[in-house]
């Protein structure tokens, strides 16, 4: 039976932009050697909406980008630790995200075999508050093809979609 480890997230009170918390996460991964580490650096810094914010709200964009880069680089480090140890990682971000073009991520792709898949989240149950499916294309990266297999072949078959602008 698989067991879960600790969750390092702002929701659980861990601010991963704080260097001490980043070190704690890296130490935890090195010590406990989880089979799979899952991460999704904030899309506000790298997704399509961030390109609008870069022009329309440059100060907000700069702040978001700084914290996003800190968390993105942290997860790239975690992914590298996992891959070097013969373990796995799964990284999620919106399709078209600049995350996967960052130097830390292109280095991961250069150094380790990484699979990628993009799918519509309406096919895995993402719904608007009004109950309509949301067509949000998402990209997953992993060094374990087994983690990507459940998403193969997912294609939107919805007749209508709701909106989550800015989400």
PDB file of C-alpha atoms in Angstrom:
ATOM      1  CA  UNK A   1       0.000   0.000   0.000  1.00  0.00           C
ATOM      2  CA  UNK A   2       1.289   3.465  -0.883  1.00  0.00           C
ATOM      3  CA  UNK A   3       1.261   6.153   1.780  1.00  0.00           C
ATOM      4  CA  UNK A   4       1.341   9.897   1.350  1.00  0.00           C
ATOM      5  CA  UNK A   5       3.973  12.131   2.822  1.00  0.00           C
ATOM      6  CA  UNK A   6       3.804  15.693   3.985  1.00  0.00           C
ATOM      7  CA  UNK A   7       2.192  18.363   1.842  1.00  0.00           C
ATOM      8  CA  UNK A   8       4.347  21.460   1.366  1.00  0.00           C
ATOM      9  CA  UNK A   9       1.948  24.137   0.183  1.00  0.00           C
ATOM     10  CA  UNK A  10       0.647  27.561   1.162  1.00  0.00           C
ATOM     11  CA  UNK A  11      -2.699  25.853   1.868  1.00  0.00           C
ATOM     12  CA  UNK A  12      -1.009  23.883   4.657  1.00  0.00           C
ATOM     13  CA  UNK A  13       0.852  26.949   5.926  1.00  0.00           C
ATOM     14  CA  UNK A  14       4.146  26.474   4.066  1.00  0.00           C
ATOM     15  CA  UNK A  15       5.280  29.471   2.036  1.00  0.00           C
ATOM     16  CA  UNK A  16       7.704  28.038  -0.512  1.00  0.00           C
ATOM     17  CA  UNK A  17       9.068  31.472  -1.386  1.00  0.00           C
ATOM     18  CA  UNK A  18      10.793  31.474   2.022  1.00  0.00           C
ATOM     19  CA  UNK A  19      14.333  30.043   1.702  1.00  0.00           C
ATOM     20  CA  UNK A  20      14.104  28.146   5.027  1.00  0.00           C
ATOM     21  CA  UNK A  21      10.924  26.394   3.828  1.00  0.00           C
ATOM     22  CA  UNK A  22      12.588  25.589   0.509  1.00  0.00           C
ATOM     23  CA  UNK A  23      15.502  23.974   2.360  1.00  0.00           C
ATOM     24  CA  UNK A  24      13.044  22.027   4.545  1.00  0.00           C
ATOM     25  CA  UNK A  25      11.314  20.638   1.465  1.00  0.00           C
ATOM     26  CA  UNK A  26      14.579  19.627  -0.202  1.00  0.00           C
ATOM     27  CA  UNK A  27      15.792  18.006   3.054  1.00  0.00           C
ATOM     28  CA  UNK A  28      12.480  16.150   3.393  1.00  0.00           C
ATOM     29  CA  UNK A  29      12.732  14.781  -0.151  1.00  0.00           C
ATOM     30  CA  UNK A  30      16.359  13.709   0.335  1.00  0.00           C
ATOM     31  CA  UNK A  31      15.586  12.043   3.676  1.00  0.00           C
ATOM     32  CA  UNK A  32      12.240  10.371   2.961  1.00  0.00           C
ATOM     33  CA  UNK A  33      12.785   9.607  -0.749  1.00  0.00           C
ATOM     34  CA  UNK A  34       9.142   9.766  -1.880  1.00  0.00           C
ATOM     35  CA  UNK A  35       8.269   7.551  -4.826  1.00  0.00           C
ATOM     36  CA  UNK A  36       6.559  10.475  -6.592  1.00  0.00           C
ATOM     37  CA  UNK A  37       6.778  14.223  -6.023  1.00  0.00           C
ATOM     38  CA  UNK A  38       3.948  16.253  -7.533  1.00  0.00           C
ATOM     39  CA  UNK A  39       4.207  19.978  -8.166  1.00  0.00           C
ATOM     40  CA  UNK A  40       2.446  22.760  -9.959  1.00  0.00           C
ATOM     41  CA  UNK A  41       4.295  26.052  -9.716  1.00  0.00           C
ATOM     42  CA  UNK A  42       1.817  28.960  -9.798  1.00  0.00           C
ATOM     43  CA  UNK A  43       0.442  29.578 -13.271  1.00  0.00           C
ATOM     44  CA  UNK A  44      -0.019  33.269 -12.458  1.00  0.00           C
ATOM     45  CA  UNK A  45       3.681  33.702 -13.217  1.00  0.00           C
ATOM     46  CA  UNK A  46       3.884  31.590 -16.381  1.00  0.00           C
ATOM     47  CA  UNK A  47       0.445  31.002 -17.934  1.00  0.00           C
ATOM     48  CA  UNK A  48      -1.259  32.853 -20.758  1.00  0.00           C
ATOM     49  CA  UNK A  49      -2.871  35.405 -18.416  1.00  0.00           C
ATOM     50  CA  UNK A  50       0.579  36.394 -17.167  1.00  0.00           C
ATOM     51  CA  UNK A  51       1.376  37.729 -20.629  1.00  0.00           C
ATOM     52  CA  UNK A  52      -1.535  40.156 -20.336  1.00  0.00           C
ATOM     53  CA  UNK A  53      -0.513  41.118 -16.814  1.00  0.00           C
ATOM     54  CA  UNK A  54       3.022  41.818 -18.036  1.00  0.00           C
ATOM     55  CA  UNK A  55       1.562  44.679 -20.107  1.00  0.00           C
ATOM     56  CA  UNK A  56      -1.543  45.709 -18.152  1.00  0.00           C
ATOM     57  CA  UNK A  57      -0.215  45.387 -14.587  1.00  0.00           C
ATOM     58  CA  UNK A  58       3.595  45.323 -14.723  1.00  0.00           C
ATOM     59  CA  UNK A  59       4.156  45.762 -10.967  1.00  0.00           C
ATOM     60  CA  UNK A  60       1.766  42.941 -10.115  1.00  0.00           C
ATOM     61  CA  UNK A  61       3.312  40.802 -12.848  1.00  0.00           C
ATOM     62  CA  UNK A  62       6.855  41.439 -11.538  1.00  0.00           C
ATOM     63  CA  UNK A  63       5.872  40.406  -7.994  1.00  0.00           C
ATOM     64  CA  UNK A  64       4.073  37.304  -9.272  1.00  0.00           C
ATOM     65  CA  UNK A  65       6.995  36.409 -11.519  1.00  0.00           C
ATOM     66  CA  UNK A  66       9.531  36.677  -8.665  1.00  0.00           C
ATOM     67  CA  UNK A  67       7.611  34.343  -6.375  1.00  0.00           C
ATOM     68  CA  UNK A  68       6.701  32.067  -9.291  1.00  0.00           C
ATOM     69  CA  UNK A  69      10.335  31.738 -10.345  1.00  0.00           C
ATOM     70  CA  UNK A  70      11.347  30.851  -6.788  1.00  0.00           C
ATOM     71  CA  UNK A  71       8.773  28.060  -6.642  1.00  0.00           C
ATOM     72  CA  UNK A  72       9.421  26.911 -10.211  1.00  0.00           C
ATOM     73  CA  UNK A  73      13.148  26.614  -9.595  1.00  0.00           C
ATOM     74  CA  UNK A  74      12.486  24.833  -6.319  1.00  0.00           C
ATOM     75  CA  UNK A  75      10.303  22.229  -8.012  1.00  0.00           C
ATOM     76  CA  UNK A  76      12.870  21.781 -10.783  1.00  0.00           C
ATOM     77  CA  UNK A  77      15.403  21.050  -8.034  1.00  0.00           C
ATOM     78  CA  UNK A  78      13.012  18.544  -6.427  1.00  0.00           C
ATOM     79  CA  UNK A  79      12.386  16.914  -9.819  1.00  0.00           C
ATOM     80  CA  UNK A  80      16.139  16.605 -10.328  1.00  0.00           C
ATOM     81  CA  UNK A  81      16.613  15.041  -6.885  1.00  0.00           C
ATOM     82  CA  UNK A  82      13.839  12.580  -7.668  1.00  0.00           C
ATOM     83  CA  UNK A  83      15.189  11.648 -11.106  1.00  0.00           C
ATOM     84  CA  UNK A  84      18.780  11.313  -9.879  1.00  0.00           C
ATOM     85  CA  UNK A  85      17.530   8.971  -7.144  1.00  0.00           C
ATOM     86  CA  UNK A  86      15.624   6.758  -9.582  1.00  0.00           C
ATOM     87  CA  UNK A  87      12.303   8.136  -8.356  1.00  0.00           C
ATOM     88  CA  UNK A  88       9.574  10.095 -10.106  1.00  0.00           C
ATOM     89  CA  UNK A  89       8.031  13.517 -10.451  1.00  0.00           C
ATOM     90  CA  UNK A  90       4.921  14.969 -12.031  1.00  0.00           C
ATOM     91  CA  UNK A  91       4.708  18.670 -12.875  1.00  0.00           C
ATOM     92  CA  UNK A  92       1.518  20.475 -13.940  1.00  0.00           C
ATOM     93  CA  UNK A  93       0.970  23.862 -15.583  1.00  0.00           C
ATOM     94  CA  UNK A  94      -1.410  25.313 -18.161  1.00  0.00           C
ATOM     95  CA  UNK A  95      -0.762  24.445 -21.796  1.00  0.00           C
ATOM     96  CA  UNK A  96       1.459  27.103 -23.335  1.00  0.00           C
ATOM     97  CA  UNK A  97       3.010  27.969 -19.972  1.00  0.00           C
ATOM     98  CA  UNK A  98       6.437  29.578 -20.040  1.00  0.00           C
ATOM     99  CA  UNK A  99       7.398  27.321 -17.121  1.00  0.00           C
ATOM    100  CA  UNK A 100       8.640  24.541 -19.368  1.00  0.00           C
ATOM    101  CA  UNK A 101      10.923  26.985 -21.219  1.00  0.00           C
ATOM    102  CA  UNK A 102      12.776  28.124 -18.097  1.00  0.00           C
ATOM    103  CA  UNK A 103      16.469  27.131 -17.967  1.00  0.00           C
ATOM    104  CA  UNK A 104      15.923  24.776 -15.006  1.00  0.00           C
ATOM    105  CA  UNK A 105      13.242  22.896 -16.969  1.00  0.00           C
ATOM    106  CA  UNK A 106      15.142  22.734 -20.254  1.00  0.00           C
ATOM    107  CA  UNK A 107      18.070  21.325 -18.208  1.00  0.00           C
ATOM    108  CA  UNK A 108      15.769  18.659 -16.740  1.00  0.00           C
ATOM    109  CA  UNK A 109      14.621  17.749 -20.227  1.00  0.00           C
ATOM    110  CA  UNK A 110      18.218  17.579 -21.422  1.00  0.00           C
ATOM    111  CA  UNK A 111      19.404  15.439 -18.505  1.00  0.00           C
ATOM    112  CA  UNK A 112      16.483  13.034 -18.041  1.00  0.00           C
ATOM    113  CA  UNK A 113      13.893  11.357 -20.264  1.00  0.00           C
ATOM    114  CA  UNK A 114      10.694  13.320 -19.733  1.00  0.00           C
ATOM    115  CA  UNK A 115       7.267  12.647 -21.170  1.00  0.00           C
ATOM    116  CA  UNK A 116       4.708  15.353 -21.771  1.00  0.00           C
ATOM    117  CA  UNK A 117       0.989  15.334 -22.375  1.00  0.00           C
ATOM    118  CA  UNK A 118      -1.594  18.077 -22.828  1.00  0.00           C
ATOM    119  CA  UNK A 119      -5.267  17.421 -22.175  1.00  0.00           C
ATOM    120  CA  UNK A 120      -8.513  19.337 -21.546  1.00  0.00           C
ATOM    121  CA  UNK A 121      -9.467  19.457 -17.891  1.00  0.00           C
ATOM    122  CA  UNK A 122     -13.155  19.287 -18.800  1.00  0.00           C
ATOM    123  CA  UNK A 123     -12.469  15.578 -19.363  1.00  0.00           C
ATOM    124  CA  UNK A 124     -11.310  15.068 -15.776  1.00  0.00           C
ATOM    125  CA  UNK A 125     -14.152  16.950 -14.114  1.00  0.00           C
ATOM    126  CA  UNK A 126     -13.159  20.635 -13.958  1.00  0.00           C
ATOM    127  CA  UNK A 127     -16.424  22.554 -13.581  1.00  0.00           C
ATOM    128  CA  UNK A 128     -17.402  26.203 -13.306  1.00  0.00           C
ATOM    129  CA  UNK A 129     -19.358  27.433 -10.269  1.00  0.00           C
ATOM    130  CA  UNK A 130     -22.419  27.257 -12.524  1.00  0.00           C
ATOM    131  CA  UNK A 131     -21.822  23.549 -13.156  1.00  0.00           C
ATOM    132  CA  UNK A 132     -20.502  23.799 -16.722  1.00  0.00           C
ATOM    133  CA  UNK A 133     -17.333  21.988 -17.776  1.00  0.00           C
ATOM    134  CA  UNK A 134     -14.238  24.179 -18.109  1.00  0.00           C
ATOM    135  CA  UNK A 135     -12.058  23.799 -21.189  1.00  0.00           C
ATOM    136  CA  UNK A 136      -8.667  24.453 -19.618  1.00  0.00           C
ATOM    137  CA  UNK A 137      -5.823  22.783 -21.463  1.00  0.00           C
ATOM    138  CA  UNK A 138      -3.195  21.535 -19.067  1.00  0.00           C
ATOM    139  CA  UNK A 139       0.275  20.124 -19.641  1.00  0.00           C
ATOM    140  CA  UNK A 140       1.863  17.469 -17.463  1.00  0.00           C
ATOM    141  CA  UNK A 141       5.570  16.596 -17.446  1.00  0.00           C
ATOM    142  CA  UNK A 142       6.884  13.428 -15.855  1.00  0.00           C
ATOM    143  CA  UNK A 143       9.825  11.094 -15.927  1.00  0.00           C
ATOM    144  CA  UNK A 144       7.339   8.221 -15.406  1.00  0.00           C
ATOM    145  CA  UNK A 145       5.210   7.410 -18.438  1.00  0.00           C
ATOM    146  CA  UNK A 146       2.893   5.450 -16.112  1.00  0.00           C
ATOM    147  CA  UNK A 147       1.801   8.735 -14.535  1.00  0.00           C
ATOM    148  CA  UNK A 148       0.833  10.164 -17.931  1.00  0.00           C
ATOM    149  CA  UNK A 149      -1.018   7.133 -19.325  1.00  0.00           C
ATOM    150  CA  UNK A 150      -4.392   7.966 -17.704  1.00  0.00           C
ATOM    151  CA  UNK A 151      -4.432  11.236 -19.684  1.00  0.00           C
ATOM    152  CA  UNK A 152      -3.713   9.729 -23.109  1.00  0.00           C
ATOM    153  CA  UNK A 153      -6.542  10.114 -25.573  1.00  0.00           C
ATOM    154  CA  UNK A 154      -8.517  12.646 -23.561  1.00  0.00           C
ATOM    155  CA  UNK A 155     -10.301  14.935 -26.001  1.00  0.00           C
ATOM    156  CA  UNK A 156     -13.061  17.420 -25.373  1.00  0.00           C
ATOM    157  CA  UNK A 157     -16.523  16.139 -26.226  1.00  0.00           C
ATOM    158  CA  UNK A 158     -18.454  18.885 -24.422  1.00  0.00           C
ATOM    159  CA  UNK A 159     -21.010  20.966 -26.305  1.00  0.00           C
ATOM    160  CA  UNK A 160     -20.746  23.939 -23.968  1.00  0.00           C
ATOM    161  CA  UNK A 161     -18.140  25.268 -21.549  1.00  0.00           C
ATOM    162  CA  UNK A 162     -18.162  27.647 -18.621  1.00  0.00           C
ATOM    163  CA  UNK A 163     -15.540  30.322 -17.996  1.00  0.00           C
ATOM    164  CA  UNK A 164     -12.921  30.761 -15.321  1.00  0.00           C
ATOM    165  CA  UNK A 165     -11.218  33.906 -16.547  1.00  0.00           C
ATOM    166  CA  UNK A 166      -8.067  34.635 -14.631  1.00  0.00           C
ATOM    167  CA  UNK A 167      -8.178  31.293 -12.845  1.00  0.00           C
TER     168      UNK A 167
END
